Coordinates of C-alpha atoms in Angstrom, one line a residue:
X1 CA -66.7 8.8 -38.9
X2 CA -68.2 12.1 -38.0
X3 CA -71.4 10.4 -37.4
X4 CA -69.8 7.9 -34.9
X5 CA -68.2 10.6 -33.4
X6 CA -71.2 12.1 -32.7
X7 CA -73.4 9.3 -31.4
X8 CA -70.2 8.1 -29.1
X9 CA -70.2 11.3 -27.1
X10 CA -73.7 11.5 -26.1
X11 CA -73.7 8.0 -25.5
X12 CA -70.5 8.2 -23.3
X13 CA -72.2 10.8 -21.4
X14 CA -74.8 8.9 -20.6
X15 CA -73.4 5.8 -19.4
X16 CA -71.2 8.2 -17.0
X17 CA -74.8 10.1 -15.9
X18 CA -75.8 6.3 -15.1
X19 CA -72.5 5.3 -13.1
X20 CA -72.6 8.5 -11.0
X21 CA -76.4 7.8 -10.1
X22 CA -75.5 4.0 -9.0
X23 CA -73.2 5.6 -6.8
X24 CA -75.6 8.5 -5.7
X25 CA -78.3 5.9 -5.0
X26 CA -76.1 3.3 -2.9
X27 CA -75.1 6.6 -0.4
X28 CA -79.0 7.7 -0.2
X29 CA -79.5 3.9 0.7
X30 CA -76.8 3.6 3.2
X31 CA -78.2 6.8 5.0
X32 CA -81.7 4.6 4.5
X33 CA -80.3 1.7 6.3
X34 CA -78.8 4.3 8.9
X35 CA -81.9 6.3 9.2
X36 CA -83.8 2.8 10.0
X37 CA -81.6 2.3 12.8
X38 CA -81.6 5.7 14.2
X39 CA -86.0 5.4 14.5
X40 CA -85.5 1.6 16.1
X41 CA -83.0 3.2 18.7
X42 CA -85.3 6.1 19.8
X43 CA -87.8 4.0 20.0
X44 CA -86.1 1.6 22.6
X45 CA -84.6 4.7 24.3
X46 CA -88.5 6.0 24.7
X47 CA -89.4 2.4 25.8
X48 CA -86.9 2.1 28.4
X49 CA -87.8 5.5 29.9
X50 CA -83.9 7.0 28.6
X51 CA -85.0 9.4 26.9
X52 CA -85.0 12.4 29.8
X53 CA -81.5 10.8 31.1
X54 CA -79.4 13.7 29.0
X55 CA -81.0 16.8 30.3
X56 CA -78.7 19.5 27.9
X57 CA -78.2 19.8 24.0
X58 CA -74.8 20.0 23.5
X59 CA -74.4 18.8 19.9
X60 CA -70.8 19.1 19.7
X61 CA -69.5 18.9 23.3
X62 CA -72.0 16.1 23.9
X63 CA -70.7 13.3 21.4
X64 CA -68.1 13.2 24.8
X65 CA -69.5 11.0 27.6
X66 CA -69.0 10.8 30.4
X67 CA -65.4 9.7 31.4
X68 CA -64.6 9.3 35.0
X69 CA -66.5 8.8 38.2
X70 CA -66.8 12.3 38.8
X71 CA -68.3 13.2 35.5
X72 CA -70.8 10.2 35.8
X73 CA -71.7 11.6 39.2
X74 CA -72.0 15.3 37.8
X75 CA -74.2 14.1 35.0
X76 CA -76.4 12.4 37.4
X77 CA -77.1 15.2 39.7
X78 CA -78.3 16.7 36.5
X79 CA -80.8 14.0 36.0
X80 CA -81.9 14.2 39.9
X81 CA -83.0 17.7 39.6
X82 CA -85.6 16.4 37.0
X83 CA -89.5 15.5 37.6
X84 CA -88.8 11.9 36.5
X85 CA -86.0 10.8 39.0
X86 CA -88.1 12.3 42.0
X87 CA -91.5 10.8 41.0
X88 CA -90.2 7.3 39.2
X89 CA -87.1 6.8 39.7
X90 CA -86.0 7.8 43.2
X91 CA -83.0 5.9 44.9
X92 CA -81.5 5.2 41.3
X93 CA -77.9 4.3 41.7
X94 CA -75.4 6.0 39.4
X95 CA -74.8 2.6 38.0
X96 CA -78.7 2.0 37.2
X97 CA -78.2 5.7 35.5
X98 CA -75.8 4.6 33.3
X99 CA -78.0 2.1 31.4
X100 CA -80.7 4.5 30.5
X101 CA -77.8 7.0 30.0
X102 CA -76.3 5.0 27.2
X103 CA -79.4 4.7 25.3
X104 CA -80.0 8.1 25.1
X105 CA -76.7 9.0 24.0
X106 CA -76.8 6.1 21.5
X107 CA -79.4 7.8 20.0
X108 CA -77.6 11.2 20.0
X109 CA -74.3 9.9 18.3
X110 CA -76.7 8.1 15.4
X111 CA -78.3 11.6 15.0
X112 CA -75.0 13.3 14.7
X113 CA -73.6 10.6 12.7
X114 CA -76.6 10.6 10.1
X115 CA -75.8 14.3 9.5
X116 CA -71.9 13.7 9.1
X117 CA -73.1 10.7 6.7
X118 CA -75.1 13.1 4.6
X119 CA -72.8 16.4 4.6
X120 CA -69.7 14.4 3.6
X121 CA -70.6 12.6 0.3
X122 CA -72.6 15.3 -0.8
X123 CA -69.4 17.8 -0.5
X124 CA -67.7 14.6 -2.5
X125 CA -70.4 14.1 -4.9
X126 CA -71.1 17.7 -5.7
X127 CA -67.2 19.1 -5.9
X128 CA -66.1 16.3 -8.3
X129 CA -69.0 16.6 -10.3
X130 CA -71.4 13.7 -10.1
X131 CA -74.4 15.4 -8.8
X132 CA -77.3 16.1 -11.4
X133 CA -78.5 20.0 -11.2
X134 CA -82.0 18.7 -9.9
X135 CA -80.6 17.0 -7.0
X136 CA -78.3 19.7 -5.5
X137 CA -80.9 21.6 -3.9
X138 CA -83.3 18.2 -2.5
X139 CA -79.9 16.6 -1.2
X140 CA -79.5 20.1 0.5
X141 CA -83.0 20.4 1.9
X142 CA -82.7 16.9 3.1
X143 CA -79.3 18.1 5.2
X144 CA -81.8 21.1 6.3
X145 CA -84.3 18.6 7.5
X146 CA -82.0 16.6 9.6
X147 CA -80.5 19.8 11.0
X148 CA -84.4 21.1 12.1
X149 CA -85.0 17.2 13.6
X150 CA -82.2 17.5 15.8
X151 CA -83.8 21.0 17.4
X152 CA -87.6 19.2 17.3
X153 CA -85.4 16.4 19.2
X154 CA -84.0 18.6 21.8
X155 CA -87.9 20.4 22.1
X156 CA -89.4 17.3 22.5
X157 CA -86.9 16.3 25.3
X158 CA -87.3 19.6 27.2
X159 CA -90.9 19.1 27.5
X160 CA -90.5 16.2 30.0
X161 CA -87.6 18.1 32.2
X162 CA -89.5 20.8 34.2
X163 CA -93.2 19.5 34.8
X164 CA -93.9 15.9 33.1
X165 CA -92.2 12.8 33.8
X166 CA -92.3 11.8 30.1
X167 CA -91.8 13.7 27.1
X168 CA -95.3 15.6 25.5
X169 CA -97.2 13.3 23.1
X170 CA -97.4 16.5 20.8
X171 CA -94.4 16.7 20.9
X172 CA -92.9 12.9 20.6
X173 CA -95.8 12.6 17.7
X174 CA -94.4 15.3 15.8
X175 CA -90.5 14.0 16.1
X176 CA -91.3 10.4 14.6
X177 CA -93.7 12.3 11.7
X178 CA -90.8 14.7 11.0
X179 CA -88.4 11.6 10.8
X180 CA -91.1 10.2 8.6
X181 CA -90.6 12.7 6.4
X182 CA -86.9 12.6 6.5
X183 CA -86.6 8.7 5.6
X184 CA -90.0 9.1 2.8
X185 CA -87.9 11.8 1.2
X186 CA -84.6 9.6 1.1
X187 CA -86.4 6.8 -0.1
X188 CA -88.6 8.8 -2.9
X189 CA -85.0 10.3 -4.3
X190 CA -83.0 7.3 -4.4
X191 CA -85.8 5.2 -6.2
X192 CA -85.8 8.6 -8.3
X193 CA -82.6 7.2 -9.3
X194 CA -83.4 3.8 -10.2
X195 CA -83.8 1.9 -13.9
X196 CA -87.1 0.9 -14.4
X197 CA -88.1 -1.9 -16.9
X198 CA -91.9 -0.7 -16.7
X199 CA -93.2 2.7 -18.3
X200 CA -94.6 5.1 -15.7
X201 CA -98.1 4.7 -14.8
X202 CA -101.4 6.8 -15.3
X203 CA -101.9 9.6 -13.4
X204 CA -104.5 7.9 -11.5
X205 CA -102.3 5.1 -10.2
X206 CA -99.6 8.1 -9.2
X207 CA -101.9 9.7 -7.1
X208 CA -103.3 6.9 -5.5
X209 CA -99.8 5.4 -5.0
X210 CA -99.0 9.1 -3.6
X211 CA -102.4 8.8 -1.1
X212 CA -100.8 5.5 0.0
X213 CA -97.7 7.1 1.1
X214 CA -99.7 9.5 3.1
X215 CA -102.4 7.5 4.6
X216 CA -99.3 5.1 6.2
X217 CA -97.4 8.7 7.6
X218 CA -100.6 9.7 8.8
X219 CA -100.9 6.6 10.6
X220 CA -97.5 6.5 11.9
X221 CA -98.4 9.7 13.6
X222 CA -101.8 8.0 15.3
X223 CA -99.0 5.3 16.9
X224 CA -96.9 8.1 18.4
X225 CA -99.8 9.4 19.9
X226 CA -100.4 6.1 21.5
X227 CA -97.1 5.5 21.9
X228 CA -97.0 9.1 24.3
X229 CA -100.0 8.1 25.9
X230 CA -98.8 4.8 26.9
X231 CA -102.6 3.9 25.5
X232 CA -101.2 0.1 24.5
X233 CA -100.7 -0.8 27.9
X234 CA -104.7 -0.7 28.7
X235 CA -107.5 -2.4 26.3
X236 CA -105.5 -5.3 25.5
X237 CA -108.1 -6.8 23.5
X238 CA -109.3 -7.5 20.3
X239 CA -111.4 -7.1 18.4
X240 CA -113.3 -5.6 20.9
X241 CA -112.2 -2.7 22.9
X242 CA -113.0 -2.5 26.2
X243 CA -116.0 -5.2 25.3
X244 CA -117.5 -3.5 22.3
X245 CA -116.6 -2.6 18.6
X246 CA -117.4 1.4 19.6
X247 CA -116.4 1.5 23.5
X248 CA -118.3 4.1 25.7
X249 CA -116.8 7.0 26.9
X250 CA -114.5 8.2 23.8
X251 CA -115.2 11.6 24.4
X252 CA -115.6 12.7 27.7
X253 CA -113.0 15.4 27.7
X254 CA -114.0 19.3 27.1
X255 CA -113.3 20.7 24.5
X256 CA -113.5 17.7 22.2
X257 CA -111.0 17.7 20.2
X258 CA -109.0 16.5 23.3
X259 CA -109.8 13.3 23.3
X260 CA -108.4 12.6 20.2
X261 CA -104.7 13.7 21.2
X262 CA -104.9 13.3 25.4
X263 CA -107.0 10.4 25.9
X264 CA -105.5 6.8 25.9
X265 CA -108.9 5.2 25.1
X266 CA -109.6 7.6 22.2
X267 CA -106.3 7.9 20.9
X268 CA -106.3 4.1 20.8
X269 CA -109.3 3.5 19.5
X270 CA -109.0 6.0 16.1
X271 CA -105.3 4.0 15.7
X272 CA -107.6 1.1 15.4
X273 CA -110.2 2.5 13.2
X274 CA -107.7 4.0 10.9
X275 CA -105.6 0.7 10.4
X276 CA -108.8 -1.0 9.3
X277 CA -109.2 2.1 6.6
X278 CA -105.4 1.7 5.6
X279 CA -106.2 -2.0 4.7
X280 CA -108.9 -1.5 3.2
X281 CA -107.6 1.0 0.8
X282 CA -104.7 -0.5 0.4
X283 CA -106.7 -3.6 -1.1
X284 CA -108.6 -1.2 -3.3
X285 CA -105.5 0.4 -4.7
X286 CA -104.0 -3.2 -5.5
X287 CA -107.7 -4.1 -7.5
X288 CA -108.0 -0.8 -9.2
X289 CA -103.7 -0.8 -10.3
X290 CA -104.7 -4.6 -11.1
X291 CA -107.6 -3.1 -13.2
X292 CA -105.9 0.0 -15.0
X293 CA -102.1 -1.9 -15.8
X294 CA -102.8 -5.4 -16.2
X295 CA -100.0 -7.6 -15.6
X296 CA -97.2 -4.9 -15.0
X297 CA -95.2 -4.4 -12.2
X298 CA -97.2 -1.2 -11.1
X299 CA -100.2 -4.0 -10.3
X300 CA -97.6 -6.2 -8.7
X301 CA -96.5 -3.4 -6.2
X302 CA -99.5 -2.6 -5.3
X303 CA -100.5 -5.9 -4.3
X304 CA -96.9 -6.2 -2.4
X305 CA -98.0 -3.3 -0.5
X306 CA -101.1 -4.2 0.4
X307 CA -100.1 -7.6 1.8
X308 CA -97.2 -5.8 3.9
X309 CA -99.9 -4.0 5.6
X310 CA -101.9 -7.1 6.3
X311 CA -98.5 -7.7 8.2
X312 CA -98.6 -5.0 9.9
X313 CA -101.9 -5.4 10.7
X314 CA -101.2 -8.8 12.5
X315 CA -98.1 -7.6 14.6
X316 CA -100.2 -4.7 15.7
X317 CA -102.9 -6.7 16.8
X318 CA -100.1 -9.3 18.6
X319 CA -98.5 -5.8 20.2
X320 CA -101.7 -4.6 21.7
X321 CA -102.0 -8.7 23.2
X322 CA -98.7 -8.5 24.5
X323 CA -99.8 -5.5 26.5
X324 CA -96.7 -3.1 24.4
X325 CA -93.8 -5.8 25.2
X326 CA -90.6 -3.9 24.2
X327 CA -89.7 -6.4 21.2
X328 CA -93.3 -6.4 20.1
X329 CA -93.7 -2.8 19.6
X330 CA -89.8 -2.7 18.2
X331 CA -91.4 -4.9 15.6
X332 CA -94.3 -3.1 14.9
X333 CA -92.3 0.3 14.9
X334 CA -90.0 -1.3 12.4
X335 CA -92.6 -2.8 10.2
X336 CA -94.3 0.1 9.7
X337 CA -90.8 1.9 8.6
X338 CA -90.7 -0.7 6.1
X339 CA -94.2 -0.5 5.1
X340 CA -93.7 3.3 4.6
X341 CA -90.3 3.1 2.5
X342 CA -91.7 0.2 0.0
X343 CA -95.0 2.5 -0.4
X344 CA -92.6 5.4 -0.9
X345 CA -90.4 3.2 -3.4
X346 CA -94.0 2.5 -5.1
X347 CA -95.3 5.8 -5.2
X348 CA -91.2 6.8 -7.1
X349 CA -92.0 3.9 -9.5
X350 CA -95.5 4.5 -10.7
X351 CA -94.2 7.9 -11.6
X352 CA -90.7 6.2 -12.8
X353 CA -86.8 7.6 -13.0
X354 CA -85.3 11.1 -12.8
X355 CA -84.9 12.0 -16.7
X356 CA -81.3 11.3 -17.5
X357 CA -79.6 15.0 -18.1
X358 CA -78.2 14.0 -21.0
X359 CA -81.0 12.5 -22.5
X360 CA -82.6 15.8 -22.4
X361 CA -80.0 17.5 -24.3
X362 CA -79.6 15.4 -26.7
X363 CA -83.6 15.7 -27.9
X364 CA -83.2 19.6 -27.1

């Protein structure tokens, strides 16, 4: 009896260690799904030119909108005093401000509700007990993060309000990367908290499923850069560029290394260049997981992955045809979200679960 007593206990423990983390994980993928829609709203507002419509940070008074005519027209003087309204959109009715207005402050309520999203659960989770010790202080840096985004928002928008009529590429380049981060890191945790049938990988395949994850980011960041520029509205052709594989004139700025964040032909080009290297690595991870775990989900990831960015590929390809149409370069923003959080989730699984707490103490 004693023996059954003893065995029962642990056992209980564990299966309540395994309940909380279903629960844990279905909150990190809710913020997922919420995170997802944040990126595809920023990126309309920045397609729409909304994004310089709110010209102060008021995180709390500002979930408020405006509510009468006289707040409308108050806010809208606001935007007047801007470079944008006198050089692009002069003679703008208050109405016609109102429809980039909205998208802007879309964006702003999904940013403030993402960090309401994260702060309240984890209070939940960690007062009634049904956080592990290991994840109290990544769910707390993650809160961090999305506390620092919010001020990298507001310093990206502030570029574009005394001098620019957009927002600095730097700067825009830098938000999506940090939001990058943000939605890798939820991802990487969650799958952290999975069950996985299949044993973790060899080292190599971890690293190589970790180089994925970075060579995608990195990537990412190249798009914002064009996406700054505005570089996918000229060179709409492929595969040549501007009728040649290597187009003249890539670097014609002093110093150099300007070309390859301020020129639209440059900054477009090396987006190319370095989607052709994704691929192919991508396909050389698949054949070398394929190789070194035969037959295993690992190899069947990989191969997942690498197709997804064939995808990609394609719909980047179509966006650059479609000179940047809105719902083309939604869909290519969005895909490569999705290519980045499957390659996170296959990076977590080559490396496999969190240990259980009380699997630990019971070998100990």
């Amino acid at each position: 009896m004693s023996a059954m007593t003893n065995t029962a206990a642990p056992l209980a423990e564990r299966n309540r260690e395994l309940r909380n983390r279903t629960l844990v994980r279905g909150w990190l993928y809710l913020v997922l799904l919420v995170l997802f829609a944040l990126v595809m709203v920023g990126g309309a507002t920045r397609m729409t030119g909304s994004g310089l419509s709110i010209t102060e940070w008021k995180p709390i008074h500002g979930v408020i909108p405006p509510l009468n005519q006289a707040e409308w027209q108050e806010e809208f003087e606001k935007y007047q005093q801007i470079p944008q309204y006198e050089q692009i959109n002069k003679g703008m009715t208050v109405d016609e401000f109102k429809g980039i207005f909205w998208w802007e402050w879309a964006h702003r309520l999904l940013a403030r509700g993402v960090g309401f999203l994260v702060a309240i659960p984890l209070a939940f989770f960690w007062i009634s007990g049904r956080l592990e010790r290991r994840l109290k202080p990544r769910l707390v840096g993650l809160l961090a993060l999305g506390g620092f985004q919010g001020f990298i928002g507001w310093w990206m928008v502030a570029s574009g309000l005394s001098e620019r009529v957009s927002v600095s590429q730097y700067r825009l380049a830098i938000h999506l990367t940090f939001a990058c981060i943000i939605v890798t890191a939820v991802a990487y945790i969650a799958r952290g908290l999975a069950t996985y049938s299949e044993a973790p990988a060899d080292r190599r395949i971890q690293r190589f499923a970790g180089i994925m994850v970075l060579l995608v980011m990195f990537q990412i960041y190249l798009g914002a850069l064009v996406a700054g520029l505005h570089a996918g509205l000229s060179y709409n052709t492929w595969p040549l560029m501007d009728g040649a594989i290597i187009p003249g004139d890539l670097l014609v700025m002093e110093p150099v290394w300007r070309n390859f964040f301020e020129s639209p032909k440059t900054v477009q080009f090396v987006h190319r260049m370095f989607a052709y290297t994704v691929l192919v690595v991508a396909f050389w991870h698949a054949f070398t997981t394929m190789t070194q775990a035969p037959r295993t989900t690992h190899s069947r990831r990989a191969w997942v992955l690498a197709l997804l960015i064939v995808a990609q590929a394609a719909i980047g390809v179509g966006t650059l045809l479609m000179q940047a149409h809105m719902h083309w370069a939604l869909l290519h923003q969005g895909f490569a979200l999705i290519v980045l959080i499957f390659a996170t989730a296959h990076w977590r699984a080559t490396k496999g679960a969190y240990p259980l707490e009380n699997d630990v103490a019971v070998r100990s």
